[in-house]
Short mmCIF file of C-alpha atoms in Angstrom, two decimals:
data_model
loop_
_atom_site.label_atom_id
_atom_site.label_comp_id
_atom_site.label_asym_id
_atom_site.label_seq_id
_atom_site.Cartn_x
_atom_site.Cartn_y
_atom_site.Cartn_z
CA UNK F 935 0.10 -0.09 -0.02
CA UNK F 936 2.95 2.21 0.91
CA UNK F 937 4.46 1.64 -2.55
CA UNK F 938 1.28 2.24 -4.39
CA UNK F 939 0.71 5.59 -2.55
CA UNK F 940 4.26 6.59 -3.57
CA UNK F 941 3.60 5.46 -7.35
CA UNK F 942 0.26 7.65 -7.14
CA UNK F 943 2.29 10.65 -5.67
CA UNK F 944 4.90 10.14 -8.32
CA UNK F 945 2.41 10.15 -11.37
CA UNK F 946 0.71 13.22 -10.09
CA UNK F 947 3.83 14.94 -9.85
CA UNK F 948 5.02 14.05 -13.25
CA UNK F 949 1.64 14.87 -15.08
CA UNK F 950 1.57 18.22 -13.37
CA UNK F 951 5.21 18.80 -14.70
CA UNK F 952 3.99 17.70 -18.21
CA UNK F 953 1.06 19.93 -17.83
CA UNK F 954 3.16 22.81 -16.82
CA UNK F 955 5.38 22.26 -19.96
CA UNK F 956 2.63 22.09 -22.25
CA UNK F 957 1.25 25.28 -21.04
CA UNK F 958 4.72 26.99 -21.65
CA UNK F 959 5.16 25.37 -24.93
CA UNK F 960 1.59 25.94 -26.40
CA UNK F 961 1.76 22.09 -27.18
CA UNK F 962 2.06 18.70 -25.79
CA UNK F 963 5.92 17.93 -25.01
CA UNK F 964 7.54 15.49 -27.82
CA UNK F 965 9.13 13.70 -25.10
CA UNK F 966 9.85 13.61 -21.23
CA UNK F 967 13.16 15.08 -22.36
CA UNK F 968 11.22 18.05 -23.46
CA UNK F 969 9.94 18.21 -20.02
CA UNK F 970 12.72 17.78 -17.69
CA UNK F 971 15.73 18.85 -20.05
CA UNK F 972 17.20 15.33 -19.63
CA UNK F 973 16.47 11.68 -19.75
CA UNK F 974 13.85 10.65 -17.35
CA UNK F 975 15.58 7.63 -15.23
CA UNK F 976 13.23 7.31 -12.47
CA UNK F 977 12.73 3.79 -11.59
CA UNK F 978 9.16 2.52 -11.42
CA UNK F 979 8.47 1.09 -8.08
CA UNK F 980 6.74 -2.20 -9.14
CA UNK F 981 9.81 -2.73 -11.59
CA UNK F 982 7.37 -2.18 -14.74
CA UNK F 983 8.07 0.61 -17.16
CA UNK F 984 6.57 4.09 -17.90
CA UNK F 985 4.85 5.12 -20.73
CA UNK F 986 4.44 8.55 -22.28
CA UNK F 987 1.94 9.20 -25.19
CA UNK F 988 3.48 12.38 -27.08
CA UNK F 989 0.19 12.78 -29.06
CA UNK F 990 -1.93 13.25 -25.98
CA UNK F 991 0.59 13.93 -23.04
CA UNK F 992 -0.58 11.14 -20.99
CA UNK F 993 1.88 9.64 -18.57
CA UNK F 994 1.29 6.24 -16.71
CA UNK F 995 2.97 3.23 -15.29
CA UNK F 996 2.36 -0.15 -16.85
CA UNK F 997 1.94 -1.81 -13.32
CA UNK F 998 -0.96 0.31 -12.41
CA UNK F 999 -2.44 1.97 -15.82
CA UNK F 1000 -5.40 2.52 -13.58
CA UNK F 1001 -3.83 5.03 -11.60
#
């Protein structure tokens, strides 16, 4: 439960950063590199992977796609 709460908070922060950058650019960022100015290297807490859709700006974890 603690790890899932950590994942939920991480996703909220990531989505907020993506949205802030989208507003600055006036479009959806093409990659997470465009959001963070570096490669995104945070490990997914459950050992799964991250998915970022550059068409929609949606960011999710493959371990808990419902979050």
